PDB file of C-alpha atoms in Angstrom:
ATOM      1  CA  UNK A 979      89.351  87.007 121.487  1.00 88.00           C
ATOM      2  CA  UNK A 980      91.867  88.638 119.238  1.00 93.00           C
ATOM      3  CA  UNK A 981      92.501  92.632 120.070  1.00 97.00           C
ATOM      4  CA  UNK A 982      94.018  95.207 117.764  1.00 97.00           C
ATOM      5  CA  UNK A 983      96.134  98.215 118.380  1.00 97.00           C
ATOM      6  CA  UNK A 984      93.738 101.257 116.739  1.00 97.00           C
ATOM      7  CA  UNK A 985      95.270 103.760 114.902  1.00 97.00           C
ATOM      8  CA  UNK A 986      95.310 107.443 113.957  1.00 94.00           C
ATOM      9  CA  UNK A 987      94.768 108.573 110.582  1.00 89.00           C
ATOM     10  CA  UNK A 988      98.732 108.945 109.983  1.00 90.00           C
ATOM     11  CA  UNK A 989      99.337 105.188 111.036  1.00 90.00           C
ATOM     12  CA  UNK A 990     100.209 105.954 114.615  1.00 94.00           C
ATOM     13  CA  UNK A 991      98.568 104.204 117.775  1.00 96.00           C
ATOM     14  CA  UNK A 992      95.718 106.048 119.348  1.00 97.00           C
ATOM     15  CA  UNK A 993      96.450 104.553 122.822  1.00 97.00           C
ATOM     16  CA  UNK A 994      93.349 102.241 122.173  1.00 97.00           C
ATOM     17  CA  UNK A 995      92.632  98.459 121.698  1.00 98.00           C
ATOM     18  CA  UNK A 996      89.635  97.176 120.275  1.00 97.00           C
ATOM     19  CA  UNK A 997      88.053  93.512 119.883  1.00 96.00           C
ATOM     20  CA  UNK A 998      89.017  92.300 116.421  1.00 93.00           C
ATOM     21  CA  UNK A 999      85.267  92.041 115.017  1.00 90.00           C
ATOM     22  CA  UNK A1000      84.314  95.355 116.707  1.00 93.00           C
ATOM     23  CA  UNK A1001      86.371  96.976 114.980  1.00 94.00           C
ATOM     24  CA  UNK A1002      85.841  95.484 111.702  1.00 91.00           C
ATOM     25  CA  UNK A1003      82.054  96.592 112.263  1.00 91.00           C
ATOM     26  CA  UNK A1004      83.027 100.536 112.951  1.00 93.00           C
ATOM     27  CA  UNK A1005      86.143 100.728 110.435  1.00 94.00           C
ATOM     28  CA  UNK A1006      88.753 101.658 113.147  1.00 95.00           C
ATOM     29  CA  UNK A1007      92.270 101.600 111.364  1.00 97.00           C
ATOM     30  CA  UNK A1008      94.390  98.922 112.553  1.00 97.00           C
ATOM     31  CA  UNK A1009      97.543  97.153 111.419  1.00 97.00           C
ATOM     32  CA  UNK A1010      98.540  94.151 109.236  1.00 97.00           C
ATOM     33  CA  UNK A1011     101.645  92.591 107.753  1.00 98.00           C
ATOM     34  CA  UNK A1012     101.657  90.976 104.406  1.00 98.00           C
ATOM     35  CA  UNK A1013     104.126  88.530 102.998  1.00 98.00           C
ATOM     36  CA  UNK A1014     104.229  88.028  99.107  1.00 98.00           C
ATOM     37  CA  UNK A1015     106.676  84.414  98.528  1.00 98.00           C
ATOM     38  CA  UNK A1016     108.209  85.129  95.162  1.00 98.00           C
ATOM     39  CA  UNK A1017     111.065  82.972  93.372  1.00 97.00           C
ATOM     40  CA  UNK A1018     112.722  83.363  90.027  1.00 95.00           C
ATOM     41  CA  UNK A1019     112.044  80.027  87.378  1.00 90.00           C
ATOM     42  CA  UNK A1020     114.647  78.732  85.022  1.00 85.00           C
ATOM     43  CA  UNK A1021     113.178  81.115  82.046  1.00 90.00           C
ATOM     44  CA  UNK A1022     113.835  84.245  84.373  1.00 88.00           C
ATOM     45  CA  UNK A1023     110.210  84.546  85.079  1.00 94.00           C
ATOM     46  CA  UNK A1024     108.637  85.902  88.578  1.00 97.00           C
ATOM     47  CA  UNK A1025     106.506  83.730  90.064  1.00 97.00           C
ATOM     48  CA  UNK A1026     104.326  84.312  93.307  1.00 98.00           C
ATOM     49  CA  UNK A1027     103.005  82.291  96.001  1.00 98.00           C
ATOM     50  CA  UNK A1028      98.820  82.686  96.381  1.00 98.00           C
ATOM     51  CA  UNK A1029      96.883  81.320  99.500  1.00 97.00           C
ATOM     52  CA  UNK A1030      93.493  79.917  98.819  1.00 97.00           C
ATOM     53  CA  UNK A1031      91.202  81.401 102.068  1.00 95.00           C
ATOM     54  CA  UNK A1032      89.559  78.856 103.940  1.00 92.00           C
ATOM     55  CA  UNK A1033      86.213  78.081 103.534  1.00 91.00           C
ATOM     56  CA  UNK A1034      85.566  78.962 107.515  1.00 88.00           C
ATOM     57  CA  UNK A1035      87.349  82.195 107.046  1.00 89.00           C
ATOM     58  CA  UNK A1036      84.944  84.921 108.672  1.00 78.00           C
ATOM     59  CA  UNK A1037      86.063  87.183 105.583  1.00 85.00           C
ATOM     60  CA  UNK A1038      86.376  86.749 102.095  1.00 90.00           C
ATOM     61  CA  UNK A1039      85.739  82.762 102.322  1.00 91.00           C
ATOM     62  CA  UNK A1040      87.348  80.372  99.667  1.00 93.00           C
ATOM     63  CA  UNK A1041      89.357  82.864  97.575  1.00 95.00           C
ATOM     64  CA  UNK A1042      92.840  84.067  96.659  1.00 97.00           C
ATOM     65  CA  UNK A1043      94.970  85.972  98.781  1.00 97.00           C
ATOM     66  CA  UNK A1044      98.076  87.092  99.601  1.00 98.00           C
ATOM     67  CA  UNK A1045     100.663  84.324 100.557  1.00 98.00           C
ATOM     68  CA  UNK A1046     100.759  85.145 104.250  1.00 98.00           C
ATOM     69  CA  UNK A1047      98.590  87.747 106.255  1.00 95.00           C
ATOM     70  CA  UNK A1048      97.718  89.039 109.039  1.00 94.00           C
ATOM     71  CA  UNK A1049      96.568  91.313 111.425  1.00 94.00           C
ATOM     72  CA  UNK A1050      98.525  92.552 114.185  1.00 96.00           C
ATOM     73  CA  UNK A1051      97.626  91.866 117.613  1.00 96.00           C
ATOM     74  CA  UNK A1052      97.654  94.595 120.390  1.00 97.00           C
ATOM     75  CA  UNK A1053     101.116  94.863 121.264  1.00 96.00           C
ATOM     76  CA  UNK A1054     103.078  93.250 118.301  1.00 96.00           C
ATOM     77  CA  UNK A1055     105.246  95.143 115.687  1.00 95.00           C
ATOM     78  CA  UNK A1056     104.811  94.964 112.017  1.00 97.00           C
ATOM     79  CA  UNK A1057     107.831  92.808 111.369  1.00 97.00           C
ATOM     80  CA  UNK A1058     107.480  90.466 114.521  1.00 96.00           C
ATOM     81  CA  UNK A1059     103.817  89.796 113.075  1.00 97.00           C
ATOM     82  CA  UNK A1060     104.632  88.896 109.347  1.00 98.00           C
ATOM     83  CA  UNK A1061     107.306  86.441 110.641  1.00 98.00           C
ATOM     84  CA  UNK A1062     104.935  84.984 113.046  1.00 97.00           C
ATOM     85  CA  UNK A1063     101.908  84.511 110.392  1.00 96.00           C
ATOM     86  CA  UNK A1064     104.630  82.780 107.812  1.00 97.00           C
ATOM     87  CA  UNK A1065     104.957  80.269 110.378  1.00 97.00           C
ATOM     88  CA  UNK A1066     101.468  79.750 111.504  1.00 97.00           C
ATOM     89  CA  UNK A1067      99.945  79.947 108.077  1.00 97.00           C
ATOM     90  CA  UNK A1068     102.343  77.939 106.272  1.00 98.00           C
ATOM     91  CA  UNK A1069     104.930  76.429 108.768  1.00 97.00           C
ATOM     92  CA  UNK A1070     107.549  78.692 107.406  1.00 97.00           C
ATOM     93  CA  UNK A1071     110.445  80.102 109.324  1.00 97.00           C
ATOM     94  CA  UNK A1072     112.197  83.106 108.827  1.00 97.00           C
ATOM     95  CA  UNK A1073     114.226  85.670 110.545  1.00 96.00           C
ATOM     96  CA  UNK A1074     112.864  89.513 110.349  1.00 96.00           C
ATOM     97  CA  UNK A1075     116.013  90.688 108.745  1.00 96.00           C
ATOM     98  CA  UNK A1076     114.916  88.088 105.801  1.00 97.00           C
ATOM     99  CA  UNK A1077     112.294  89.935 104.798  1.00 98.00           C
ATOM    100  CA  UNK A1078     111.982  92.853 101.893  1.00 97.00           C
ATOM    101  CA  UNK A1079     110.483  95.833 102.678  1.00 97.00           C
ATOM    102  CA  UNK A1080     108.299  96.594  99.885  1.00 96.00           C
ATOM    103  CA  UNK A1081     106.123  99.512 101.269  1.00 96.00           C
ATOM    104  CA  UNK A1082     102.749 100.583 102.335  1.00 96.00           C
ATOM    105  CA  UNK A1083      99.595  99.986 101.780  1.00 95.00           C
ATOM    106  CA  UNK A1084      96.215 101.736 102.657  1.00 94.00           C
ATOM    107  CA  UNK A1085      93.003 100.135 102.230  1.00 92.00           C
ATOM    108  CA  UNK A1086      89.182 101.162 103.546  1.00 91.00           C
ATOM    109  CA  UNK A1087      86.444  98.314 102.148  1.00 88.00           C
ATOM    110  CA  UNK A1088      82.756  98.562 103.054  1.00 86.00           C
ATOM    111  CA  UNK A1089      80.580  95.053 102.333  1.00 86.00           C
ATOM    112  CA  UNK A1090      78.873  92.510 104.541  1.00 83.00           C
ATOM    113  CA  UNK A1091      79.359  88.818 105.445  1.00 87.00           C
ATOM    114  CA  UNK A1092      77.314  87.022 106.583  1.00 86.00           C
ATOM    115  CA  UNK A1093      74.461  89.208 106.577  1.00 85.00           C
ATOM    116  CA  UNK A1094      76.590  91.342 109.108  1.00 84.00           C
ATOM    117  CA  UNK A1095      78.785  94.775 108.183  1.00 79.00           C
ATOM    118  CA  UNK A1096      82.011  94.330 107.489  1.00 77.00           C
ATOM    119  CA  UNK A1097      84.134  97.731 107.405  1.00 88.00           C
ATOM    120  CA  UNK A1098      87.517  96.529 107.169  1.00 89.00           C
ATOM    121  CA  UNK A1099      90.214 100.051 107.623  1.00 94.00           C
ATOM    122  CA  UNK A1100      93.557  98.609 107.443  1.00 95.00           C
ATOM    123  CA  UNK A1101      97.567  99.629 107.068  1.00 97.00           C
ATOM    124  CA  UNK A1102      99.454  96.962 105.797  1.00 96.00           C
ATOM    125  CA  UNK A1103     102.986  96.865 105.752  1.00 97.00           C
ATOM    126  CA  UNK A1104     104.067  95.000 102.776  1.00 98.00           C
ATOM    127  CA  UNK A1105     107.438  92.464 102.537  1.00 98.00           C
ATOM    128  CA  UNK A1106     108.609  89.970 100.095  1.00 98.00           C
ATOM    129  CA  UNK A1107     110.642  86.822 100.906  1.00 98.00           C
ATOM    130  CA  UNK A1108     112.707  84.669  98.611  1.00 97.00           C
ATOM    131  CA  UNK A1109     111.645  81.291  99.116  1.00 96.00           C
ATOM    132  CA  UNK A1110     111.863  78.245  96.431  1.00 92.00           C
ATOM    133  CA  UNK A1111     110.061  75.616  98.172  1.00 91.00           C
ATOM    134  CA  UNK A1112     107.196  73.378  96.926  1.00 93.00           C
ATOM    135  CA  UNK A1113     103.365  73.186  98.440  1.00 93.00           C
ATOM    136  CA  UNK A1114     104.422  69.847  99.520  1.00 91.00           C
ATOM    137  CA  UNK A1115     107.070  71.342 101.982  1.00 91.00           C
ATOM    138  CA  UNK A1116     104.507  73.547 103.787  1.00 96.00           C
ATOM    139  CA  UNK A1117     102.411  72.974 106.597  1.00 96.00           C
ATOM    140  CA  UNK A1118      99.601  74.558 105.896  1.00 96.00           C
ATOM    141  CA  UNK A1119      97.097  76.075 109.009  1.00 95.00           C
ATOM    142  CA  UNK A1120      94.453  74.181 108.036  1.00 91.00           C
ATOM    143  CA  UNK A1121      91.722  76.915 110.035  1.00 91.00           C
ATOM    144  CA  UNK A1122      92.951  79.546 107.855  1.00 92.00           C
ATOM    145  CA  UNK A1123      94.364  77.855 104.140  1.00 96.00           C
ATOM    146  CA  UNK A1124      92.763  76.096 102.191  1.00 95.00           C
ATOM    147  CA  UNK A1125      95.605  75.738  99.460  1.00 96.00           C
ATOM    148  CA  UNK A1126      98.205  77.305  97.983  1.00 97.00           C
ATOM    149  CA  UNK A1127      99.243  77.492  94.417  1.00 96.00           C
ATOM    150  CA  UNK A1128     102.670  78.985  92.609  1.00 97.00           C
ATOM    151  CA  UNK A1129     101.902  81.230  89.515  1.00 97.00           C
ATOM    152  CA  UNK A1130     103.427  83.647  86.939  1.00 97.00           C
ATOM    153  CA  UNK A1131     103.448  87.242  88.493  1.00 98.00           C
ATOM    154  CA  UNK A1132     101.951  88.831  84.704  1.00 97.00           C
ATOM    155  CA  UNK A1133      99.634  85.846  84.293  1.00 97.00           C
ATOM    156  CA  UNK A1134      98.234  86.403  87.251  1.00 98.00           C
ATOM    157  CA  UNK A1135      98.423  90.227  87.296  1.00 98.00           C
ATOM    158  CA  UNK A1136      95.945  89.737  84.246  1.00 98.00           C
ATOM    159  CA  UNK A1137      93.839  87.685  85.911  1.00 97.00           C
ATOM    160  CA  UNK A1138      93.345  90.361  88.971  1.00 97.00           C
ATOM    161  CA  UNK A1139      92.743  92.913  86.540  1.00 97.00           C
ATOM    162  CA  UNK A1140      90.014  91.281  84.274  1.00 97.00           C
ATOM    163  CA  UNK A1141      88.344  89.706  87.697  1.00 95.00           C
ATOM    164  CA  UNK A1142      88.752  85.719  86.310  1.00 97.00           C
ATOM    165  CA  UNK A1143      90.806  84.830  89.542  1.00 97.00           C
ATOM    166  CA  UNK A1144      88.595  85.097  93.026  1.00 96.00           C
ATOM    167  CA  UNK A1145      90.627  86.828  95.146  1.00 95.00           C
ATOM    168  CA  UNK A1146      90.643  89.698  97.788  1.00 94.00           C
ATOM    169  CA  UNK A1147      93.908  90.806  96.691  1.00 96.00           C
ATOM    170  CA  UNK A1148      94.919  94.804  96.134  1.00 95.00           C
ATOM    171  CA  UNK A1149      95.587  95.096  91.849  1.00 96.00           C
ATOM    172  CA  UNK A1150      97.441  98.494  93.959  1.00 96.00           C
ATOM    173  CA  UNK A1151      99.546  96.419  96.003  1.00 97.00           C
ATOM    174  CA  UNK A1152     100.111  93.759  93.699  1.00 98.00           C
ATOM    175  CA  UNK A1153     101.646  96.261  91.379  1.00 97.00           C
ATOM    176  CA  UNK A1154     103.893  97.952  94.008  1.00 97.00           C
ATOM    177  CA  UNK A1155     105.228  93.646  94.504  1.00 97.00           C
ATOM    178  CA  UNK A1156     105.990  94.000  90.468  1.00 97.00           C
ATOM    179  CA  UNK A1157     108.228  96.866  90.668  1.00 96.00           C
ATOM    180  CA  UNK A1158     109.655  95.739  93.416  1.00 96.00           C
ATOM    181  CA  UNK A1159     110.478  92.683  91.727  1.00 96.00           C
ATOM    182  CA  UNK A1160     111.538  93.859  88.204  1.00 91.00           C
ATOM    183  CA  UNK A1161     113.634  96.329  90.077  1.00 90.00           C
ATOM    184  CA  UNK A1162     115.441  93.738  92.258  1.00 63.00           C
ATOM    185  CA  UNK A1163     118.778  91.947  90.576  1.00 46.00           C
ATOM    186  CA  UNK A1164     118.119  88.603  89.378  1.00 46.00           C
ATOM    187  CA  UNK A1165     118.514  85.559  91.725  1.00 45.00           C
ATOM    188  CA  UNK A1166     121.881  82.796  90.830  1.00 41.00           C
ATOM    189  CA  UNK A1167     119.073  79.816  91.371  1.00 45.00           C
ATOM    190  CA  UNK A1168     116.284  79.494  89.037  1.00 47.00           C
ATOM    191  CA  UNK A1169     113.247  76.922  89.213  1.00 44.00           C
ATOM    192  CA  UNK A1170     111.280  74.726  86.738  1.00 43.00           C
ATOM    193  CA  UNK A1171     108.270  76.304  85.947  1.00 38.00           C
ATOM    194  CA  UNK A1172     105.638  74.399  87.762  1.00 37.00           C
ATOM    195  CA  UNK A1173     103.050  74.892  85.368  1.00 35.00           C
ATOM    196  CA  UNK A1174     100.829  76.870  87.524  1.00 31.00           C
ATOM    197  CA  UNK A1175      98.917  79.869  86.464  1.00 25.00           C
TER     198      UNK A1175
END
């Protein structure tokens, strides 16, 4: 069983731990760290990493997501957790200090899987990492990704906003990644656009 550090309503820690699904079925806030994989192609165009959900996933099965998630178990910083899921999710390895701090997001979502409630209350910190590697490189935790695909940050963008890609993704958070990334200075390497969108 996985147990989660519950928090007040200003992101601090109540003192409390609570089983993972418990407190997706009362809403407790908890913590999770999200890593957005973003690299520059050779026509100085962003492109970002997406994770296709398994199909087992107890949440939001067989769709789009961020490229690495996760909560944070009882105990665990945000920081420590993000690098942790890179490497479990997609056999990635980097050092905290790698990591962008983006900022933070807030979100409350009330639905059902299953044909059980499913009241999700989470603070995610957000980062972005620099990476230029291809699916092929990654080793990919088969229990938790399905796929992943590279695609133009606008292109996809578009595709969040008029609902044509299935995801589970925040259009809020996904924005806060595009300033981010149209504020940061331009990489030296560049990739060949891999034709994903």
């Amino acid at each position: 069983m996985e147990y989660l550090d519950i928090r007040n309503e200003d992101g601090s820690l109540t003192g409390r731990v609570k089983e993972r699904s418990l407190a997706h079925r009362d809403g407790d806030l908890h913590g999770t760290a999200h890593v957005w994989l973003v690299r520059k192609n050779c026509v100085g165009r962003w492109e970002v990493l997406l994770q296709k959900r398994s199909a087992d996933k107890d949440s939001f099965p067989g769709v789009y997501d961020v490229s690495s998630a996760g909560h944070l178990p009882a105990g665990e910083d945000f920081r420590k957790s993000a690098v942790r899921e890179l490497k479990e999710e997609l056999g990635i390895s980097a050092g905290p200090e790698q990591l962008s701090f983006i900022g933070w997001e807030r979100e409350e979502i009330h639905t059902e899987f299953y044909g059980r409630p499913w009241n999700n209350h989470e603070l995610s910190a957000v980062y972005a990492l620099y990476f230029d590697g291809e699916p092929d490189q990654m080793r990919l935790q088969e229990s938790e990704v399905e796929a992943v695909l590279w695609t133009d940050y606008e292109t996809c963008l578009e595709k969040l906003r008029d609902g044509s890609l299935p995801n589970c993704i925040s259009v809020e958070e996904f924005q806060m990644l595009g300033g981010f990334l149209h504020g940061k200075r331009d990489k030296d390497q560049c990739h060949a656009h891999s034709g994903a969108e």
